[in-house]
Tab-separated table of C-alpha atoms in Angstrom:
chain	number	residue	atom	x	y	z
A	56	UNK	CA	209.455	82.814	133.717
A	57	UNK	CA	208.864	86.241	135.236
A	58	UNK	CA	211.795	89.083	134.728
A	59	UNK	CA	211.384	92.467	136.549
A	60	UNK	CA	213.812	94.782	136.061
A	61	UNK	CA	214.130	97.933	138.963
A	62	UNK	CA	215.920	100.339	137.789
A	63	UNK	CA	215.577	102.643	140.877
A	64	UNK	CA	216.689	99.565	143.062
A	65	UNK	CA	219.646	98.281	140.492
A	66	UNK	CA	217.889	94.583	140.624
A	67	UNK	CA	216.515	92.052	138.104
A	68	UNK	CA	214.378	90.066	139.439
A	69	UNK	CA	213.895	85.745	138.050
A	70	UNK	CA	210.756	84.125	139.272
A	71	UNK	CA	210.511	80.723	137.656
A	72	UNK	CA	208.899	77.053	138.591
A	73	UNK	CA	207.874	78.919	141.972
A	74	UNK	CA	211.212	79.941	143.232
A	75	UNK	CA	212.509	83.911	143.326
A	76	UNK	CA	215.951	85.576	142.684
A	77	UNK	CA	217.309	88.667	142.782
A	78	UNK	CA	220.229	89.476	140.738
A	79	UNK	CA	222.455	92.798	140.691
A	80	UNK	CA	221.197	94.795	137.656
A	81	UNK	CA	224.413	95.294	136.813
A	82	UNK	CA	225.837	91.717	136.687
A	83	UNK	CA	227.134	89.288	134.153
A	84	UNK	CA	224.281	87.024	135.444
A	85	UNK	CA	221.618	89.648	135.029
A	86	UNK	CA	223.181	90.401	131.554
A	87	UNK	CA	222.770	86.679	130.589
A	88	UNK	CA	218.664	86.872	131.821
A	89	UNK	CA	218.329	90.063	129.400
A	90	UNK	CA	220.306	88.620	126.660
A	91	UNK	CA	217.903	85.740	126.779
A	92	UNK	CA	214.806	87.452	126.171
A	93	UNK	CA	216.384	89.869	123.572
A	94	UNK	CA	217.293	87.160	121.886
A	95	UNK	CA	213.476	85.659	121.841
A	96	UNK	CA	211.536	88.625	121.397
A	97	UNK	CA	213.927	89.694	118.688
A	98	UNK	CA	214.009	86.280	116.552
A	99	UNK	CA	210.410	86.234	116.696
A	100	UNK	CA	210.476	90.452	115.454
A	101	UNK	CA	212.482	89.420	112.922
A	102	UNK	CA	215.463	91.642	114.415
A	103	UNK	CA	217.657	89.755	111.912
A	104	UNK	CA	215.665	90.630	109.090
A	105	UNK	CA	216.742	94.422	108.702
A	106	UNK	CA	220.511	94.233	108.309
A	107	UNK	CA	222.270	94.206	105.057
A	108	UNK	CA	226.202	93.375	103.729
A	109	UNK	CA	227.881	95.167	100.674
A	110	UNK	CA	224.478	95.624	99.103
A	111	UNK	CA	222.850	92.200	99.615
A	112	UNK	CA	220.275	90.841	102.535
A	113	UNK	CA	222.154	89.458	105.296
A	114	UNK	CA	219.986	87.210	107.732
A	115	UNK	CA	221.911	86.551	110.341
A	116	UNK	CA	222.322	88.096	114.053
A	117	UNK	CA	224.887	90.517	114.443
A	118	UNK	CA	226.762	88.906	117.007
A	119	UNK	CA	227.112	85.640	115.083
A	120	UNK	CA	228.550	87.312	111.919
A	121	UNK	CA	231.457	89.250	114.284
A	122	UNK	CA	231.936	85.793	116.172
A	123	UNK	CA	231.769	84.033	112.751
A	124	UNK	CA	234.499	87.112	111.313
A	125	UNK	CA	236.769	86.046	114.179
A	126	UNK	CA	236.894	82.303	113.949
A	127	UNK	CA	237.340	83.008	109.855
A	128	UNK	CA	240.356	85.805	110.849
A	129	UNK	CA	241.985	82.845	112.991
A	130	UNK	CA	241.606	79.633	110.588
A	131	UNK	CA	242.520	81.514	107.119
A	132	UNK	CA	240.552	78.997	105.409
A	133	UNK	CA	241.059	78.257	101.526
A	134	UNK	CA	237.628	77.157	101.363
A	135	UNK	CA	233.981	78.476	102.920
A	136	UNK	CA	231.379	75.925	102.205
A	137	UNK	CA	227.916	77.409	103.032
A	138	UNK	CA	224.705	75.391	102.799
A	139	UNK	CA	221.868	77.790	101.678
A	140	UNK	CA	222.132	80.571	100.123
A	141	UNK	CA	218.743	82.701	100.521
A	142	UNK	CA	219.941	86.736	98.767
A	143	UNK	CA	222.989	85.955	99.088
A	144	UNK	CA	224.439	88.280	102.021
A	145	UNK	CA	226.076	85.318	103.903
A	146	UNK	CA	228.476	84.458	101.170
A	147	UNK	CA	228.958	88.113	100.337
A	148	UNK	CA	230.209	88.542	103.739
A	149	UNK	CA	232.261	85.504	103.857
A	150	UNK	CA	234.020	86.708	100.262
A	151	UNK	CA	234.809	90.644	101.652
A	152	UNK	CA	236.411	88.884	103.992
A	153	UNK	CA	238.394	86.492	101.335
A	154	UNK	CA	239.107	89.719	99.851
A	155	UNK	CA	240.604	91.192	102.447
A	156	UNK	CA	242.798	88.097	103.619
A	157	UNK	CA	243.660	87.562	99.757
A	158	UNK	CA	242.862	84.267	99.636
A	159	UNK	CA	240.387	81.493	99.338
A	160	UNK	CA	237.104	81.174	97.957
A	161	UNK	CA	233.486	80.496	99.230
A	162	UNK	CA	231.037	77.694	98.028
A	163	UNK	CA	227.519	78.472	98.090
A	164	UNK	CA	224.617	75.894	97.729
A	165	UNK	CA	221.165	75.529	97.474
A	166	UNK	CA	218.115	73.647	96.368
A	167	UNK	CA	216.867	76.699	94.486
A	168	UNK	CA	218.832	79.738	93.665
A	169	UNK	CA	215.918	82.142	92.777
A	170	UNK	CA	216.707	84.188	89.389
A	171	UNK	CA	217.448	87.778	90.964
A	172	UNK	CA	219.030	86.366	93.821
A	173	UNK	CA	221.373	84.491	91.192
A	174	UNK	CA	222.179	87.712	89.197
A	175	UNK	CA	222.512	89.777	91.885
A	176	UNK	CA	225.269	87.739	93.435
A	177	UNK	CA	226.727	87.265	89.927
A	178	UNK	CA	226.941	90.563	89.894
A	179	UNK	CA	228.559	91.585	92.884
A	180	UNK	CA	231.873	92.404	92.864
A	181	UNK	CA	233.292	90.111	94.850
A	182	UNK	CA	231.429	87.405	92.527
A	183	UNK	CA	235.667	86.286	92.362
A	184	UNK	CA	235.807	84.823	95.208
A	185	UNK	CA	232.013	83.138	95.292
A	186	UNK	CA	230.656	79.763	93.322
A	187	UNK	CA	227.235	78.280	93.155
A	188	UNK	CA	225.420	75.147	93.217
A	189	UNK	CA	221.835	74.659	92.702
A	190	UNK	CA	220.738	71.652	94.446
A	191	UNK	CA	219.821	69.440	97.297
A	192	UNK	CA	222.672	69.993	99.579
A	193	UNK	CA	222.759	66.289	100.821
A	194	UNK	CA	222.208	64.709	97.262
A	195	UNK	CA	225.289	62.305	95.957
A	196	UNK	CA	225.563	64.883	92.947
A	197	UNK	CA	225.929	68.277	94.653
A	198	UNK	CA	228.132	66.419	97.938
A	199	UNK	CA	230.037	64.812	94.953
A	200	UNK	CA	230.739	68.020	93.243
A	201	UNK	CA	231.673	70.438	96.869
A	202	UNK	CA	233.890	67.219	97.164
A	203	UNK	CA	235.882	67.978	94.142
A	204	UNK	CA	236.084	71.886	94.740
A	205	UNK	CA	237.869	71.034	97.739
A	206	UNK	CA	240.624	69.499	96.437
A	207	UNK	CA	244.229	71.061	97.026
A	208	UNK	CA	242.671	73.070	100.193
A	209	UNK	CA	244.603	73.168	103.226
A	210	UNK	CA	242.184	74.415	105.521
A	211	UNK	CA	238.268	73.757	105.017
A	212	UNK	CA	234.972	75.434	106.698
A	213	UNK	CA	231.677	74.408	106.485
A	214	UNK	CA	228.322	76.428	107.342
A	215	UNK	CA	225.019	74.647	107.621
A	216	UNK	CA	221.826	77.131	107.250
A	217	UNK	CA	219.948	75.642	104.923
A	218	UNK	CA	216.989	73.544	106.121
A	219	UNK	CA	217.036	73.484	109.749
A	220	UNK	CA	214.725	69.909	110.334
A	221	UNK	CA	217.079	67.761	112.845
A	222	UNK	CA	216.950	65.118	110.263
A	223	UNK	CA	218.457	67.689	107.460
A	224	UNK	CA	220.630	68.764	109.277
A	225	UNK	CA	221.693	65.154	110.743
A	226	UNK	CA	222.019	64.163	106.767
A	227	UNK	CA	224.098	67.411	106.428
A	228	UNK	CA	227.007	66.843	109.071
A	229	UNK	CA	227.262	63.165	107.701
A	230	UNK	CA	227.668	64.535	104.350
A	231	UNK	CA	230.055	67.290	104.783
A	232	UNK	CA	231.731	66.886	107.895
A	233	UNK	CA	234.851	64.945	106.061
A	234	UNK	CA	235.389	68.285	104.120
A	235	UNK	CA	236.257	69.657	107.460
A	236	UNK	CA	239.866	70.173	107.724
A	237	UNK	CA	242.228	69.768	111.585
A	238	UNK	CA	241.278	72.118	113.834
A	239	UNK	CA	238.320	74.185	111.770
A	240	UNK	CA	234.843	73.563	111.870
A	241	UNK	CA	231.477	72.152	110.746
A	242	UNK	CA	228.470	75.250	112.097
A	243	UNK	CA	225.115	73.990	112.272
A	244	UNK	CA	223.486	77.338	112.548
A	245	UNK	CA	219.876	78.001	114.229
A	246	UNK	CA	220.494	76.091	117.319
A	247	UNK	CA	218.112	79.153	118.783
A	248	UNK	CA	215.193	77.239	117.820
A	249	UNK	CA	215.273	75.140	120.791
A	250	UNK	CA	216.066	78.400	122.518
A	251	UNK	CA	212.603	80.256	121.136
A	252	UNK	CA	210.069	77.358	122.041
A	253	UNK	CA	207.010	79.241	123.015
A	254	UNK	CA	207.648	82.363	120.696
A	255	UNK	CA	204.565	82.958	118.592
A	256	UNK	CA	206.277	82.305	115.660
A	257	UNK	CA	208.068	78.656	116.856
A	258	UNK	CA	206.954	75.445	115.691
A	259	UNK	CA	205.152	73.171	117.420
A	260	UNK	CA	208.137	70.658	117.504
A	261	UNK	CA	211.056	72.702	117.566
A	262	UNK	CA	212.068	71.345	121.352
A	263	UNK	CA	213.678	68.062	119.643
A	264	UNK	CA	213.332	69.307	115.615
A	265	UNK	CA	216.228	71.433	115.841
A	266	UNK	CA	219.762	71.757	114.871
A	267	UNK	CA	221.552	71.846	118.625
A	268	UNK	CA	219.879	68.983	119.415
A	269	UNK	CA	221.227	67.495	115.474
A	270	UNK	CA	224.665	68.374	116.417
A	271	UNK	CA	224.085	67.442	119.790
A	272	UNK	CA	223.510	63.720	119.367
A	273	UNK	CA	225.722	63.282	116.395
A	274	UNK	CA	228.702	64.573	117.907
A	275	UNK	CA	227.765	61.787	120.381
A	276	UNK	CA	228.857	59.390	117.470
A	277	UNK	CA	231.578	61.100	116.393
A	278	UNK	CA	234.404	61.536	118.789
A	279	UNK	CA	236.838	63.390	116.435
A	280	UNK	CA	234.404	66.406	116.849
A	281	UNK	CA	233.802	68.301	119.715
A	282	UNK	CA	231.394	71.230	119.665
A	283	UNK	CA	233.160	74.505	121.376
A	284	UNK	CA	232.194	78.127	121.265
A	285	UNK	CA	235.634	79.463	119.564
A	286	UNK	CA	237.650	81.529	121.852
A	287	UNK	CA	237.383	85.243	122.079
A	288	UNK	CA	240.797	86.615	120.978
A	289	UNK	CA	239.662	90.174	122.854
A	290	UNK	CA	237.854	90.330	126.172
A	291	UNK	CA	238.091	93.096	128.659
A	292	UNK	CA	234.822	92.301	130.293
A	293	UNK	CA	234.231	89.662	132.529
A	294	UNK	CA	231.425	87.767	130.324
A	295	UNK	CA	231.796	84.547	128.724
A	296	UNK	CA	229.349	83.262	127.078
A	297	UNK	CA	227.998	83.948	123.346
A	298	UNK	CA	224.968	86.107	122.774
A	299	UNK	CA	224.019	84.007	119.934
A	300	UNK	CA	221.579	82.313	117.656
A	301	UNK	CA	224.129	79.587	117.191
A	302	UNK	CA	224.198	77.347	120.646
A	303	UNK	CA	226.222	74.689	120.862
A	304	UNK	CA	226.478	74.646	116.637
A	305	UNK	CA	230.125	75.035	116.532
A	306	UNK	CA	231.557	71.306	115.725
A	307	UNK	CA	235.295	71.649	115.964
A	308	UNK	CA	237.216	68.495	114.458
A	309	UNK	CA	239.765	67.362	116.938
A	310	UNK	CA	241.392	64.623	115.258
């Protein structure tokens, strides 16, 4: 695909499998066309790799961790699970915002919890609202043990951004998605993969090995999920869709 932006004309121009169009510069389609490739050519800058939360490496796109802020606001969960736990930053955020809704705690897991990641986090101050688990995320032992930490919670999410292999993450939603409480969610993160084929730095099989096309085809089998994108509860623009590293990952149980 070919994108020319005139700025002196107020056009974006889409030239793709031999056809031409010309948008308004200033439209929610052209937006969509930019947001596309700021979306590749950041991922594959590593864009996500420079932002930090209360002190601790946060590697996530911004946009997904206000969307992410908003769906926690709404559910008032007693319980974050979060597969993967990397320095920490993603269950840091996830407990400020315990903190500041007085309630609930956050699960984090992994299959190695590196030594100054692990007293880093233990360190934190909002350690309180955080627990650990070193392990494989889909082994009978660590499911077994998330399992019992979620007894006597009323409301239950789950975050998958661990290993993002289509058969992980397949293993994952089998294993955790009867944590997930009416009406909240199971994310498989990194759908963008699919998204980035072609980027320098995507695999080689990432057009099927991904997690959109995990949650994808196992929502297929599972009718009491549906995958959404969450409402926005404030929009005074006209756009609707996410600008997001998470496509269709948001697995909503239904029933």
């Amino acid at each position: 695909m070919k994108l020319t932006i005139d700025e002196s004309a107020a056009t974006l121009t889409l030239d793709q499998n031999g056809s031409s169009e010309t948008l308004p510069l200033y439209s929610d389609a052209a937006f969509e066309a930019i947001a596309r490739q700021y979306v590749r050519v950041g991922w594959n800058q590593k864009h996500l790799y420079t932002f930090s939360w209360m002190g601790r490496p946060i590697i996530q796109f911004p946009d997904d961790l206000l969307r992410l802020q908003e769906v926690i606001h709404n559910l008032q969960p007693d319980l974050i699970i979060e597969t993967g736990v990397a320095h920490g930053g993603s269950l840091v955020f996830y407990a400020s915002l315990m903190e500041a809704m007085d309630r609930g705690q956050v699960l984090g897991i992994d299959i190695e919890i590196r030594p100054h990641n692990r007293v880093a986090i233990e360190s934190h101050p909002l350690f309180h609202r955080i627990e650990l688990l070193e392990g494989s995320s889909t082994s009978k032992e660590i499911v077994d043990q998330a399992r019992e930490m979620t007894r006597g919670a009323e409301c239950i999410l789950v975050i998958l951004d661990s290993d993002h292999s289509y058969s992980h993450v397949m293993a994952e939603l089998d294993s955790y998605s009867s944590f997930v409480t009416l009406g909240s969610y199971i994310v498989a993160t990194d759908g963008v993969m699919r998204d980035v084929v072609g980027a320098p730095r995507a695999g080689g099989d990432w057009e099927t090995n991904n997690p959109a096309n995990a949650a994808e085809d196992w929502v297929s089998q599972h009718p009491e999920f549906e995958i959404v994108q969450p409402s926005w509860p404030f929009n005074e623009s006209t756009l609707q869709k996410n600008v997001t590293h998470f496509p269709n990952s948001y697995l909503q149980r239904r029933k």
